[in-house]
Amino acid sequence: GQQVMQIPQYQHVQEGEDFTTYCNSSTTLSNIQWYKQRPGGHPVFLIQLVKSGEVKKQKRLTFQFGEAKKNSSLHITATQTTDVGTYFCAEIIQGAQKLVFGQGTRLTINP
Amino acid sequence: SQTIHQWPATLVQPVGSPLSLECTVEGTSNPNLYWYRQAAGRGLQLLFYSVGIGQISSEVPQNLSASRPQDRQFILSSKKLLLSDSGFYLCAWSVFAVGEQYFGPGTRLTVT
């Protein structure tokens, strides 16, 4: 079935370094969403990308949707300890009214 | 504003015992509702989703079941828990079928 592959599975950085997680699909994605889950918490919606080549920014976070709509990325500039958590991409399954989540990238930060 | 409630927050149950987890949403009508399970350090596995009262779609065949007796109430049940049922159970809702999902605080279930 359809599944988005997310890499890396884990990433440890020094505070202030940049961080990027990638989401790849073998099929064309209609839309893609990104969520953040803090340790011990629940996932929180960050953004939805719809258009080919779309780039959206939220402060230090930059989200991109590939031109072919088969991949997406989340880039964090100058990480802070508040960025710690697991970042998930989620593929929207049109017609099935559900999301399929990637396995997530767990970000830890050394202060 | 909309809120989503889940209870209990934590639960320890013996193998073979029944389970009932409840999720309710306030401040919206006819939401799409979802049950997910997350194993420790792992991703989100969709278990069930519902687009209306009495309408349940099952994603993973297992010893769990779901019901939606009221518009904003979603219940996850099991007649006999297995060790493998341990995990973090999350309920979520959305306005549109392909819209952003809002998650509840979750229930941490440990089956002993």
mmCIF file of N, CA and C in Angstrom, chain A residues 11-94:
data_model
loop_
_atom_site.group_PDB
_atom_site.id
_atom_site.type_symbol
_atom_site.label_atom_id
_atom_site.label_comp_id
_atom_site.label_asym_id
_atom_site.label_seq_id
_atom_site.Cartn_x
_atom_site.Cartn_y
_atom_site.Cartn_z
ATOM 1 N N GLN A 11 18.141 11.890 14.797
ATOM 2 C CA GLN A 11 19.115 12.934 14.529
ATOM 3 C C GLN A 11 19.440 13.634 15.837
ATOM 4 N N HIS A 12 20.743 13.682 16.127
ATOM 5 C CA HIS A 12 21.186 14.401 17.314
ATOM 6 C C HIS A 12 22.051 15.563 16.867
ATOM 7 N N VAL A 13 21.758 16.753 17.342
ATOM 8 C CA VAL A 13 22.508 17.924 16.925
ATOM 9 C C VAL A 13 22.897 18.748 18.141
ATOM 10 N N GLN A 14 23.859 19.615 17.926
ATOM 11 C CA GLN A 14 24.199 20.608 18.933
ATOM 12 C C GLN A 14 23.219 21.776 18.785
ATOM 13 N N GLU A 15 22.874 22.360 19.882
ATOM 14 C CA GLU A 15 21.977 23.513 19.819
ATOM 15 C C GLU A 15 22.598 24.578 18.921
ATOM 16 N N GLY A 16 21.778 25.123 18.050
ATOM 17 C CA GLY A 16 22.281 26.111 17.105
ATOM 18 C C GLY A 16 22.549 25.546 15.721
ATOM 19 N N GLU A 17 22.709 24.222 15.622
ATOM 20 C CA GLU A 17 22.906 23.601 14.315
ATOM 21 C C GLU A 17 21.565 23.467 13.595
ATOM 22 N N ASP A 18 21.645 23.281 12.298
ATOM 23 C CA ASP A 18 20.438 23.084 11.515
ATOM 24 C C ASP A 18 20.030 21.611 11.511
ATOM 25 N N PHE A 19 18.782 21.367 11.150
ATOM 26 C CA PHE A 19 18.230 20.006 11.116
ATOM 27 C C PHE A 19 17.283 19.873 9.930
ATOM 28 N N THR A 20 17.354 18.730 9.264
ATOM 29 C CA THR A 20 16.448 18.477 8.153
ATOM 30 C C THR A 20 15.941 17.042 8.210
ATOM 31 N N THR A 21 14.666 16.859 7.993
ATOM 32 C CA THR A 21 14.077 15.539 7.853
ATOM 33 C C THR A 21 13.384 15.459 6.505
ATOM 34 N N TYR A 22 13.447 14.257 5.904
ATOM 35 C CA TYR A 22 12.938 14.077 4.562
ATOM 36 C C TYR A 22 11.842 13.017 4.537
ATOM 37 N N CYS A 23 10.896 13.231 3.658
ATOM 38 C CA CYS A 23 9.780 12.323 3.496
ATOM 39 C C CYS A 23 9.688 11.972 2.013
ATOM 40 N N ASN A 24 9.759 10.674 1.679
ATOM 41 C CA ASN A 24 9.779 10.262 0.281
ATOM 42 C C ASN A 24 8.692 9.247 -0.016
ATOM 43 N N SER A 25 8.155 9.348 -1.215
ATOM 44 C CA SER A 25 7.113 8.414 -1.640
ATOM 45 C C SER A 25 7.414 7.915 -3.046
ATOM 46 N N SER A 26 7.040 6.688 -3.324
ATOM 47 C CA SER A 26 7.223 6.144 -4.668
ATOM 48 C C SER A 26 6.085 6.572 -5.595
ATOM 49 N N THR A 27 5.028 7.098 -5.013
ATOM 50 C CA THR A 27 3.897 7.550 -5.810
ATOM 51 C C THR A 27 3.687 9.049 -5.612
ATOM 52 N N THR A 28 2.964 9.646 -6.501
ATOM 53 C CA THR A 28 2.679 11.076 -6.391
ATOM 54 C C THR A 28 1.721 11.327 -5.226
ATOM 55 N N LEU A 29 2.081 12.282 -4.402
ATOM 56 C CA LEU A 29 1.270 12.624 -3.244
ATOM 57 C C LEU A 29 0.278 13.724 -3.603
ATOM 58 N N SER A 30 -0.931 13.615 -3.098
ATOM 59 C CA SER A 30 -1.899 14.681 -3.334
ATOM 60 C C SER A 30 -1.556 15.880 -2.441
ATOM 61 N N ASN A 31 -1.465 15.617 -1.163
ATOM 62 C CA ASN A 31 -1.059 16.630 -0.191
ATOM 63 C C ASN A 31 -0.151 15.956 0.814
ATOM 64 N N ILE A 32 0.517 16.730 1.631
ATOM 65 C CA ILE A 32 1.287 16.161 2.720
ATOM 66 C C ILE A 32 1.189 17.075 3.922
ATOM 67 N N GLN A 33 1.132 16.478 5.082
ATOM 68 C CA GLN A 33 1.068 17.233 6.323
ATOM 69 C C GLN A 33 2.292 16.905 7.182
ATOM 70 N N TRP A 34 2.627 17.850 8.068
ATOM 71 C CA TRP A 34 3.716 17.652 9.018
ATOM 72 C C TRP A 34 3.194 17.879 10.431
ATOM 73 N N TYR A 35 3.649 17.014 11.347
ATOM 74 C CA TYR A 35 3.271 17.081 12.760
ATOM 75 C C TYR A 35 4.525 17.009 13.621
ATOM 76 N N LYS A 36 4.395 17.577 14.825
ATOM 77 C CA LYS A 36 5.468 17.482 15.813
ATOM 78 C C LYS A 36 4.904 16.854 17.087
ATOM 79 N N GLN A 37 5.666 15.930 17.651
ATOM 80 C CA GLN A 37 5.272 15.297 18.903
ATOM 81 C C GLN A 37 6.396 15.478 19.917
ATOM 82 N N ARG A 38 6.107 16.246 20.948
ATOM 83 C CA ARG A 38 7.090 16.419 22.010
ATOM 84 C C ARG A 38 7.177 15.131 22.824
ATOM 85 N N PRO A 39 8.303 14.887 23.481
ATOM 86 C CA PRO A 39 8.436 13.684 24.308
ATOM 87 C C PRO A 39 7.313 13.594 25.332
ATOM 88 N N GLY A 40 6.615 12.467 25.345
ATOM 89 C CA GLY A 40 5.517 12.257 26.273
ATOM 90 C C GLY A 40 4.222 12.917 25.862
ATOM 91 N N GLY A 41 4.212 13.615 24.757
ATOM 92 C CA GLY A 41 3.008 14.348 24.341
ATOM 93 C C GLY A 41 2.314 13.726 23.149
ATOM 94 N N HIS A 42 1.395 14.482 22.581
ATOM 95 C CA HIS A 42 0.651 14.006 21.435
ATOM 96 C C HIS A 42 1.055 14.798 20.199
ATOM 97 N N PRO A 43 0.842 14.258 19.009
ATOM 98 C CA PRO A 43 1.201 14.983 17.791
ATOM 99 C C PRO A 43 0.399 16.269 17.645
ATOM 100 N N VAL A 44 1.096 17.288 17.151
ATOM 101 C CA VAL A 44 0.476 18.584 16.909
ATOM 102 C C VAL A 44 0.711 18.967 15.460
ATOM 103 N N PHE A 45 -0.337 19.356 14.788
ATOM 104 C CA PHE A 45 -0.269 19.728 13.374
ATOM 105 C C PHE A 45 0.610 20.964 13.196
ATOM 106 N N LEU A 46 1.500 20.877 12.195
ATOM 107 C CA LEU A 46 2.348 22.025 11.870
ATOM 108 C C LEU A 46 1.879 22.713 10.590
ATOM 109 N N ILE A 47 1.737 21.907 9.510
ATOM 110 C CA ILE A 47 1.453 22.530 8.222
ATOM 111 C C ILE A 47 0.955 21.501 7.219
ATOM 112 N N GLN A 48 0.292 21.983 6.192
ATOM 113 C CA GLN A 48 -0.110 21.134 5.070
ATOM 114 C C GLN A 48 0.414 21.765 3.780
ATOM 115 N N LEU A 49 1.001 20.933 2.924
ATOM 116 C CA LEU A 49 1.499 21.366 1.624
ATOM 117 C C LEU A 49 0.635 20.734 0.541
ATOM 118 N N VAL A 50 0.322 21.532 -0.460
ATOM 119 C CA VAL A 50 -0.615 21.086 -1.490
ATOM 120 C C VAL A 50 -0.042 21.193 -2.897
ATOM 121 N N LYS A 51 0.665 22.275 -3.155
ATOM 122 C CA LYS A 51 1.090 22.573 -4.523
ATOM 123 C C LYS A 51 2.496 22.059 -4.810
ATOM 124 N N SER A 52 2.713 21.672 -6.038
ATOM 125 C CA SER A 52 4.027 21.259 -6.495
ATOM 126 C C SER A 52 5.032 22.390 -6.281
ATOM 127 N N GLY A 53 6.189 22.054 -5.668
ATOM 128 C CA GLY A 53 7.229 23.048 -5.445
ATOM 129 C C GLY A 53 6.949 24.050 -4.334
ATOM 130 N N GLU A 54 5.893 23.816 -3.599
ATOM 131 C CA GLU A 54 5.489 24.765 -2.557
ATOM 132 C C GLU A 54 6.526 24.857 -1.447
ATOM 133 N N VAL A 55 6.756 26.076 -0.976
ATOM 134 C CA VAL A 55 7.649 26.326 0.154
ATOM 135 C C VAL A 55 6.899 27.205 1.151
ATOM 136 N N LYS A 56 6.864 26.741 2.384
ATOM 137 C CA LYS A 56 6.213 27.527 3.435
ATOM 138 C C LYS A 56 7.156 27.674 4.618
ATOM 139 N N LYS A 57 7.087 28.811 5.281
ATOM 140 C CA LYS A 57 7.957 29.057 6.425
ATOM 141 C C LYS A 57 7.141 29.390 7.656
ATOM 142 N N GLN A 58 7.628 28.869 8.782
ATOM 143 C CA GLN A 58 7.081 29.209 10.082
ATOM 144 C C GLN A 58 8.270 29.517 10.973
ATOM 145 N N LYS A 59 8.586 30.782 11.093
ATOM 146 C CA LYS A 59 9.737 31.228 11.881
ATOM 147 C C LYS A 59 10.994 30.488 11.408
ATOM 148 N N ARG A 60 11.589 29.626 12.210
ATOM 149 C CA ARG A 60 12.821 28.930 11.835
ATOM 150 C C ARG A 60 12.559 27.633 11.058
ATOM 151 N N LEU A 61 11.297 27.298 10.835
ATOM 152 C CA LEU A 61 10.951 26.063 10.134
ATOM 153 C C LEU A 61 10.611 26.365 8.681
ATOM 154 N N THR A 62 11.204 25.590 7.764
ATOM 155 C CA THR A 62 10.916 25.726 6.341
ATOM 156 C C THR A 62 10.449 24.376 5.816
ATOM 157 N N PHE A 63 9.290 24.384 5.185
ATOM 158 C CA PHE A 63 8.688 23.170 4.651
ATOM 159 C C PHE A 63 8.698 23.266 3.127
ATOM 160 N N GLN A 64 9.077 22.156 2.478
ATOM 161 C CA GLN A 64 9.093 22.137 1.021
ATOM 162 C C GLN A 64 8.354 20.915 0.503
ATOM 163 N N PHE A 65 7.698 21.098 -0.637
ATOM 164 C CA PHE A 65 7.041 20.008 -1.343
ATOM 165 C C PHE A 65 7.724 19.914 -2.703
ATOM 166 N N GLY A 66 8.184 18.726 -3.058
ATOM 167 C CA GLY A 66 8.930 18.552 -4.284
ATOM 168 C C GLY A 66 8.140 18.883 -5.539
ATOM 169 N N GLU A 67 8.894 19.179 -6.601
ATOM 170 C CA GLU A 67 8.243 19.541 -7.865
ATOM 171 C C GLU A 67 7.378 18.394 -8.397
ATOM 172 N N ALA A 68 7.839 17.191 -8.196
ATOM 173 C CA ALA A 68 7.080 16.019 -8.653
ATOM 174 C C ALA A 68 6.070 15.535 -7.623
ATOM 175 N N LYS A 69 5.997 16.207 -6.506
ATOM 176 C CA LYS A 69 5.080 15.850 -5.404
ATOM 177 C C LYS A 69 5.304 14.418 -4.934
ATOM 178 N N LYS A 70 6.591 14.019 -4.918
ATOM 179 C CA LYS A 70 6.914 12.698 -4.389
ATOM 180 C C LYS A 70 7.789 12.788 -3.154
ATOM 181 N N ASN A 71 8.145 13.991 -2.764
ATOM 182 C CA ASN A 71 8.955 14.136 -1.571
ATOM 183 C C ASN A 71 8.683 15.479 -0.922
ATOM 184 N N SER A 72 9.052 15.527 0.348
ATOM 185 C CA SER A 72 8.866 16.748 1.125
ATOM 186 C C SER A 72 9.965 16.811 2.172
ATOM 187 N N SER A 73 10.233 18.006 2.653
ATOM 188 C CA SER A 73 11.254 18.151 3.686
ATOM 189 C C SER A 73 10.847 19.224 4.683
ATOM 190 N N LEU A 74 11.391 19.058 5.877
ATOM 191 C CA LEU A 74 11.238 20.041 6.950
ATOM 192 C C LEU A 74 12.637 20.422 7.401
ATOM 193 N N HIS A 75 12.954 21.686 7.345
ATOM 194 C CA HIS A 75 14.268 22.176 7.735
ATOM 195 C C HIS A 75 14.111 23.142 8.897
ATOM 196 N N ILE A 76 14.895 22.921 9.941
ATOM 197 C CA ILE A 76 14.901 23.841 11.070
ATOM 198 C C ILE A 76 16.252 24.542 11.111
ATOM 199 N N THR A 77 16.233 25.837 11.109
ATOM 200 C CA THR A 77 17.454 26.638 11.170
ATOM 201 C C THR A 77 17.776 26.956 12.621
ATOM 202 N N ALA A 78 19.037 26.789 12.970
ATOM 203 C CA ALA A 78 19.510 27.156 14.315
ATOM 204 C C ALA A 78 18.622 26.549 15.399
ATOM 205 N N THR A 79 18.700 25.247 15.554
ATOM 206 C CA THR A 79 17.824 24.539 16.489
ATOM 207 C C THR A 79 17.944 25.095 17.912
ATOM 208 N N GLN A 80 16.824 24.988 18.604
ATOM 209 C CA GLN A 80 16.754 25.347 20.015
ATOM 210 C C GLN A 80 16.246 24.139 20.781
ATOM 211 N N THR A 81 16.442 24.133 22.093
ATOM 212 C CA THR A 81 16.032 22.968 22.889
ATOM 213 C C THR A 81 14.529 22.732 22.801
ATOM 214 N N THR A 82 13.777 23.765 22.497
ATOM 215 C CA THR A 82 12.324 23.596 22.350
ATOM 216 C C THR A 82 11.939 22.832 21.090
ATOM 217 N N ASP A 83 12.916 22.612 20.195
ATOM 218 C CA ASP A 83 12.632 21.869 18.958
ATOM 219 C C ASP A 83 12.686 20.358 19.171
ATOM 220 N N VAL A 84 13.119 19.927 20.355
ATOM 221 C CA VAL A 84 13.214 18.502 20.638
ATOM 222 C C VAL A 84 11.858 17.819 20.444
ATOM 223 N N GLY A 85 11.894 16.653 19.831
ATOM 224 C CA GLY A 85 10.666 15.892 19.622
ATOM 225 C C GLY A 85 10.780 15.020 18.396
ATOM 226 N N THR A 86 9.679 14.423 18.020
ATOM 227 C CA THR A 86 9.630 13.599 16.819
ATOM 228 C C THR A 86 8.768 14.299 15.781
ATOM 229 N N TYR A 87 9.301 14.385 14.583
ATOM 230 C CA TYR A 87 8.609 15.059 13.488
ATOM 231 C C TYR A 87 8.095 14.014 12.505
ATOM 232 N N PHE A 88 6.808 14.085 12.236
ATOM 233 C CA PHE A 88 6.161 13.124 11.341
ATOM 234 C C PHE A 88 5.629 13.833 10.096
ATOM 235 N N CYS A 89 5.821 13.182 8.957
ATOM 236 C CA CYS A 89 5.063 13.593 7.793
ATOM 237 C C CYS A 89 3.889 12.629 7.663
ATOM 238 N N ALA A 90 2.851 13.069 7.006
ATOM 239 C CA ALA A 90 1.665 12.235 6.837
ATOM 240 C C ALA A 90 1.107 12.429 5.440
ATOM 241 N N GLU A 91 0.844 11.297 4.812
ATOM 242 C CA GLU A 91 0.306 11.299 3.456
ATOM 243 C C GLU A 91 -1.210 11.244 3.521
ATOM 244 N N ILE A 92 -1.846 12.088 2.769
ATOM 245 C CA ILE A 92 -3.304 12.101 2.734
ATOM 246 C C ILE A 92 -3.772 11.108 1.676
ATOM 247 N N ILE A 93 -4.568 10.159 2.087
ATOM 248 C CA ILE A 93 -5.083 9.145 1.164
ATOM 249 C C ILE A 93 -6.436 9.637 0.653
ATOM 250 N N GLN A 94 -6.418 10.174 -0.552
ATOM 251 C CA GLN A 94 -7.643 10.703 -1.136
ATOM 252 C C GLN A 94 -8.660 9.588 -1.333
#
